[in-house]
mmCIF file of C-alpha atoms in Angstrom:
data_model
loop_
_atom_site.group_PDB
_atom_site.id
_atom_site.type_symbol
_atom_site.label_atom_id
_atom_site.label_comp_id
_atom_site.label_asym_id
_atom_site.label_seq_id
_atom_site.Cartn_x
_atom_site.Cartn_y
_atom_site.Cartn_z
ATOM 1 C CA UNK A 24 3.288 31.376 -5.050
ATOM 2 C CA UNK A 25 -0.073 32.769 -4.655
ATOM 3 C CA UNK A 26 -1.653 29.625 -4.724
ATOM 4 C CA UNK A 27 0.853 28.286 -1.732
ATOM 5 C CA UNK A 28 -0.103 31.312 0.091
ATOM 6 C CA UNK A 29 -3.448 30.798 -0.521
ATOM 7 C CA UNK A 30 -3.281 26.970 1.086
ATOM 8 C CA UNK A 31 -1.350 28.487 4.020
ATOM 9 C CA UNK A 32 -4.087 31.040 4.773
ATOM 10 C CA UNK A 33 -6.989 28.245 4.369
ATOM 11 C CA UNK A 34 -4.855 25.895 6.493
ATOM 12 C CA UNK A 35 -4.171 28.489 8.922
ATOM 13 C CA UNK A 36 -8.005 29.866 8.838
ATOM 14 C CA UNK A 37 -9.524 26.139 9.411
ATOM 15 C CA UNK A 38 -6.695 25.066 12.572
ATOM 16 C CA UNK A 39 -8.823 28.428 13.963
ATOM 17 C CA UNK A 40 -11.869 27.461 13.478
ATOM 18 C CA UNK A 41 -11.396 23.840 15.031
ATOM 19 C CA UNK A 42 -9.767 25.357 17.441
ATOM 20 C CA UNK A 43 -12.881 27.779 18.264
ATOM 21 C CA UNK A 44 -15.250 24.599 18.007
ATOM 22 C CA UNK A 45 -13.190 22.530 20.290
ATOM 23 C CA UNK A 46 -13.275 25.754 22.751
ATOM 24 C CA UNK A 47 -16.810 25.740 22.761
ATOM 25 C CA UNK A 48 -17.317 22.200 23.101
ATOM 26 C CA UNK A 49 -15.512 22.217 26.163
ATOM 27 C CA UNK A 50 -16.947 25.417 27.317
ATOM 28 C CA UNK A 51 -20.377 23.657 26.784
ATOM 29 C CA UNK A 52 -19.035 20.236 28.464
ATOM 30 C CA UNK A 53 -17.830 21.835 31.682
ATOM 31 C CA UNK A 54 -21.032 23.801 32.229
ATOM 32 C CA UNK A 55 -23.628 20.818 32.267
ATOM 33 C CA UNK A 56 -21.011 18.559 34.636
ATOM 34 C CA UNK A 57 -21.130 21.659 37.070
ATOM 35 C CA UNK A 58 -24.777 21.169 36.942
ATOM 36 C CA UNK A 59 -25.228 17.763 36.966
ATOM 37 C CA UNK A 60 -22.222 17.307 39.772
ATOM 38 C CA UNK A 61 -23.980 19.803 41.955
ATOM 39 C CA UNK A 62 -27.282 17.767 41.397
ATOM 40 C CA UNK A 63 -27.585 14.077 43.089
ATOM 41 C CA UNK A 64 -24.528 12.925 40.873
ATOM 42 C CA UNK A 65 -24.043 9.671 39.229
ATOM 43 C CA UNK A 66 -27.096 7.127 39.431
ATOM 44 C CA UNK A 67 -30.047 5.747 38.128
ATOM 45 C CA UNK A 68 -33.536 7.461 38.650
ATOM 46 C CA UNK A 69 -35.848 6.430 40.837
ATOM 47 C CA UNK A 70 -39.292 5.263 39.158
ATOM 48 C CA UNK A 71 -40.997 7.852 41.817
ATOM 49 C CA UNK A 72 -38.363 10.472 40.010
ATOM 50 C CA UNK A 73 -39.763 9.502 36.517
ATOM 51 C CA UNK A 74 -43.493 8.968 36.807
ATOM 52 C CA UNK A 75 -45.728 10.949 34.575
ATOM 53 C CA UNK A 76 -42.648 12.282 32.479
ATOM 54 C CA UNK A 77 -41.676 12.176 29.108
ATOM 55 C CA UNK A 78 -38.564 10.957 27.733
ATOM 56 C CA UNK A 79 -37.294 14.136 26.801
ATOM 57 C CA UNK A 80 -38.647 15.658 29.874
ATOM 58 C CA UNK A 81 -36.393 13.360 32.088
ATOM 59 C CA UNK A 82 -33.106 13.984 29.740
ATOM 60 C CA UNK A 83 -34.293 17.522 30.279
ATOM 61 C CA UNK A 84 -33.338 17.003 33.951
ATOM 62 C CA UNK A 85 -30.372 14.881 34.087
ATOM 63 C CA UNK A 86 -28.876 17.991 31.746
ATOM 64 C CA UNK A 87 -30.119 20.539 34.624
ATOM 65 C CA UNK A 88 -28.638 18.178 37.403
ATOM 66 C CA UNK A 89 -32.213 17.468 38.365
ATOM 67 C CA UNK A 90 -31.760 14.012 38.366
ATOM 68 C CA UNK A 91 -28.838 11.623 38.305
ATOM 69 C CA UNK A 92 -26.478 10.578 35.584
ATOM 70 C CA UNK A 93 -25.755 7.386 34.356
ATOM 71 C CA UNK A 94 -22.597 6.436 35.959
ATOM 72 C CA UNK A 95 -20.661 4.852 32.609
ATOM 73 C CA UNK A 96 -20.145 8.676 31.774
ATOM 74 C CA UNK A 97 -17.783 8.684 34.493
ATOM 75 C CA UNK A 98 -16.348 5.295 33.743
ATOM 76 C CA UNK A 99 -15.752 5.808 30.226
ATOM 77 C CA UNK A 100 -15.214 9.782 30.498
ATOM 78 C CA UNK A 101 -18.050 11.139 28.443
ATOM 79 C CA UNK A 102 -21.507 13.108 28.563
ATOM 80 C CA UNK A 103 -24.524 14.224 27.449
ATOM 81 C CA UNK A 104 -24.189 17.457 26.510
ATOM 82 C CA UNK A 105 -27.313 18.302 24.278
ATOM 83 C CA UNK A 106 -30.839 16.971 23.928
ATOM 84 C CA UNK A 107 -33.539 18.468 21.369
ATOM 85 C CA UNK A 108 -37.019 16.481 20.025
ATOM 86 C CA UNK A 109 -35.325 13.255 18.987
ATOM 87 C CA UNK A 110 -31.978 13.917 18.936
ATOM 88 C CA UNK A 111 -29.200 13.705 21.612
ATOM 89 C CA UNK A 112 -25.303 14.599 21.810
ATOM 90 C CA UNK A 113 -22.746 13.048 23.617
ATOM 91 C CA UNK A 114 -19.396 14.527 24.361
ATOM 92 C CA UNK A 115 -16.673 11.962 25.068
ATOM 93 C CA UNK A 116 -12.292 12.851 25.933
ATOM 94 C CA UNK A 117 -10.566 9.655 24.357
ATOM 95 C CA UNK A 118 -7.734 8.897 26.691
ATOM 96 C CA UNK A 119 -5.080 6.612 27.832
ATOM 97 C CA UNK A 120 -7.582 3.932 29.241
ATOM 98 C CA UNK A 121 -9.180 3.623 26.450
ATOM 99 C CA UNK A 122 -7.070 2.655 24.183
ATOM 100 C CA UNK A 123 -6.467 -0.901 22.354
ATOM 101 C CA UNK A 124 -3.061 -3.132 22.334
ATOM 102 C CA UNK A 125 -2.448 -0.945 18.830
ATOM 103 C CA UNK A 126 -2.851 2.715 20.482
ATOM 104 C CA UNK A 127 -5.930 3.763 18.905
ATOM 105 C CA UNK A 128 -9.296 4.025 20.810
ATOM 106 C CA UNK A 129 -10.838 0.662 21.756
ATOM 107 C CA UNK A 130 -13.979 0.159 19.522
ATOM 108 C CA UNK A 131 -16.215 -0.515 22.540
ATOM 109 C CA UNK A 132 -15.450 2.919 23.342
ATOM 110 C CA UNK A 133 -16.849 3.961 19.636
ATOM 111 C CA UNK A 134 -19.615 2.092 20.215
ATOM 112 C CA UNK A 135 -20.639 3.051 23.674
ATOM 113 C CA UNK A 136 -20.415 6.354 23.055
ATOM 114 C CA UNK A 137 -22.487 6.201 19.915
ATOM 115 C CA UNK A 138 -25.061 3.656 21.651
ATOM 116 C CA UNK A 139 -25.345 6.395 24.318
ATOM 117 C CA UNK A 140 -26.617 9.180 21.774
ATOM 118 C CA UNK A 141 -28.655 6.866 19.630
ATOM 119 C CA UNK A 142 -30.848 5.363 22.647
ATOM 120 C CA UNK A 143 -30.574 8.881 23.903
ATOM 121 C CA UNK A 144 -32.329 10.494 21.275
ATOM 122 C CA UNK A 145 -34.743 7.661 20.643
ATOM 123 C CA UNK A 146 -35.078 8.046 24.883
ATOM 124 C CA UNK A 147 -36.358 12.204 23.546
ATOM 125 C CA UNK A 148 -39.453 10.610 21.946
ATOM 126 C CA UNK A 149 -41.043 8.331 24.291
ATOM 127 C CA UNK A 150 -43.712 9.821 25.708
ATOM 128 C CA UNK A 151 -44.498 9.023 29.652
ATOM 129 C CA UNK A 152 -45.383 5.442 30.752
ATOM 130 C CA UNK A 153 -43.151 4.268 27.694
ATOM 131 C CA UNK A 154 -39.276 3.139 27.790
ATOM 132 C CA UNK A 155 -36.958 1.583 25.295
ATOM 133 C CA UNK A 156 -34.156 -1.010 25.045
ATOM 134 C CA UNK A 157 -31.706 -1.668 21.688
ATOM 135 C CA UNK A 158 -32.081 -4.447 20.286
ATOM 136 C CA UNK A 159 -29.388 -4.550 17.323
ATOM 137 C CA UNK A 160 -26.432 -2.068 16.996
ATOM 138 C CA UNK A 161 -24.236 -1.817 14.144
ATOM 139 C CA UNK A 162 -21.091 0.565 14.269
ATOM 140 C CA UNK A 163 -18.869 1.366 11.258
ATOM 141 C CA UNK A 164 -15.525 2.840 12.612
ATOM 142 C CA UNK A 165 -13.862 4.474 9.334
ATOM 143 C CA UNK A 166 -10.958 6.503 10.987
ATOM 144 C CA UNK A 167 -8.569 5.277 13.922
ATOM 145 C CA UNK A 168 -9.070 7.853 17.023
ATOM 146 C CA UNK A 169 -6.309 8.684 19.474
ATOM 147 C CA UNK A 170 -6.157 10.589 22.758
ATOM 148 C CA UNK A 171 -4.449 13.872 20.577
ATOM 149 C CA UNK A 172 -8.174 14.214 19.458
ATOM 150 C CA UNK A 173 -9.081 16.283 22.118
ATOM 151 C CA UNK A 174 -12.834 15.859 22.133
ATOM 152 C CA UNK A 175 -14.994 13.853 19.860
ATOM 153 C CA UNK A 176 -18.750 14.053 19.817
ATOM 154 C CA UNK A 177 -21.729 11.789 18.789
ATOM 155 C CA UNK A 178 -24.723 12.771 17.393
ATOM 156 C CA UNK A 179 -27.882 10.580 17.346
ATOM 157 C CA UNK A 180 -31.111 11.531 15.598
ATOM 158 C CA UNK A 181 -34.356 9.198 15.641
ATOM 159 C CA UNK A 182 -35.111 8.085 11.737
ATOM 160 C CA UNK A 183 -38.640 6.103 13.025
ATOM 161 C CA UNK A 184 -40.262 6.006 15.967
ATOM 162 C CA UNK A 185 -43.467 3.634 16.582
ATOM 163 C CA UNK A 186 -45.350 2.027 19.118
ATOM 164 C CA UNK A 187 -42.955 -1.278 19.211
ATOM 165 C CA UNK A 188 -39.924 -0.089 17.295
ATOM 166 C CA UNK A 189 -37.494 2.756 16.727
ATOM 167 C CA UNK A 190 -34.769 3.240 14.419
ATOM 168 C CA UNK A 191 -31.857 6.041 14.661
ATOM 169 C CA UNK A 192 -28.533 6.631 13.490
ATOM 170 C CA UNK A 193 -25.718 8.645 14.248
ATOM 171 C CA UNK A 194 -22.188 10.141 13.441
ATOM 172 C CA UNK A 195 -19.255 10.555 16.001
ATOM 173 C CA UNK A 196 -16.994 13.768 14.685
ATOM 174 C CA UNK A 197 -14.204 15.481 16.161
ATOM 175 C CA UNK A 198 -14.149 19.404 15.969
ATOM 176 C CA UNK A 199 -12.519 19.577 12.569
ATOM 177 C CA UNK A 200 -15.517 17.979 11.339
ATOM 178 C CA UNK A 201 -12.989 14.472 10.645
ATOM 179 C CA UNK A 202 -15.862 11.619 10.770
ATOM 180 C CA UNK A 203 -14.460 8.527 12.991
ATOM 181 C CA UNK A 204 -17.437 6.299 13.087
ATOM 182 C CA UNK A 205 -21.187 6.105 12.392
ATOM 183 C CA UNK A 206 -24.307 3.531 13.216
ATOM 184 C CA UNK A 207 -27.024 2.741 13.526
ATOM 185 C CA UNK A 208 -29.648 1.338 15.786
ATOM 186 C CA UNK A 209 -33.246 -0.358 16.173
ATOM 187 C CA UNK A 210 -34.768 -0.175 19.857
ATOM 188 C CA UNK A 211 -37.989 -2.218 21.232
ATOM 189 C CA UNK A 212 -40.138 0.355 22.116
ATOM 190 C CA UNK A 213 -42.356 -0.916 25.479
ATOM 191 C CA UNK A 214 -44.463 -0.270 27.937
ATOM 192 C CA UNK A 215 -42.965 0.576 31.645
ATOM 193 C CA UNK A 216 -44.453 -1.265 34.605
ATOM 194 C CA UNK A 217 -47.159 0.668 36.451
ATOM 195 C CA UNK A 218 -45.608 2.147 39.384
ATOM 196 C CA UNK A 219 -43.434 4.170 37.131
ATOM 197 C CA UNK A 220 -45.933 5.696 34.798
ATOM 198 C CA UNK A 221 -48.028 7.463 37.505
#
């Protein structure tokens, strides 16, 4: 009996704490698409709107609505949410149009959303006059998703990052911690043309 009660009260205790994460994770997610909505909205930067900045500088922006969003967030229904010194997070609502002939999130989405954080965070670490473009991904999805997740996130963090090549990986995690999916990815590092490094 104790130990049954003891199961219920863990049970009960870790339902609370998902549901405290998944509170905040929203919380988090509608504050930076107030910001970047109010900002010039979904887009791609202008070179003039880059020059002279660092990678991290210009995720920096798009996060404060400085600059515009990729438009796939909107497509696909996720977002940045988080950048730090190689490492980005990406925030993503599994839904109804996502979803395969079998009812479980389409693996493109999986991989999207993880390709997002790992270029992302590889994106933190180039400094200005220098871009990057993957050039192999490789996604392991080892638990079917469904829109009664309510939120799943991806988290990319660089592993290497030279003057030709960079190499990250990441995880993609709903609030209970449950791991869906992880990769990996290696990204030609290069050099921008010049009107966008001055």
């Amino acid at each position: 009996m104790i130990v049954y009660a003891t199961l219920v009260y863990a049970t009960k205790e870790a339902g609370m704490a998902t549901e405290d994460a998944l509170t905040q994770w929203i919380a988090q997610e509608e504050a930076v698409l107030q910001r970047m909505k109010a900002g010039p909205g979904a887009g791609v930067a202008t070179p003039e709107q880059i020059a002279g900045k660092t990678g991290l500088e210009v995720m920096q922006l798009m996060l404060e609505g400085l600059l515009p969003f990729p438009p796939i967030t909107q497509t696909l229904d996720f977002s940045l949410v988080e950048v730090g010194e190689g490492s980005a997070i990406f925030q993503g609502t599994p839904g109804g149009a996502h979803l395969n002939p079998m009812g479980t999130v389409h693996g493109g989405w999986f991989a999207t959303l993880l390709d997002s954080a790992l270029g992302c965070a590889v994106h933190t670490r180039m400094p200005a006059g220098r871009a990057y473009t993957t050039a192999e991904l490789s996604v392991n999805i080892v638990k079917a998703l469904t829109p009664r997740v309510a939120r799943v996130r991806a988290e990319g963090r660089v592993i290497h990052c030279g003057r030709q090549l960079a190499t990250a990986d990441a995880r993609l995690f709903g609030p209970d911690g449950t791991l869906y999916a992880h990769a990996t990815t290696t990204c030609l590092v290069f050099e921008l043309p010049a009107q966008s490094r001055s």
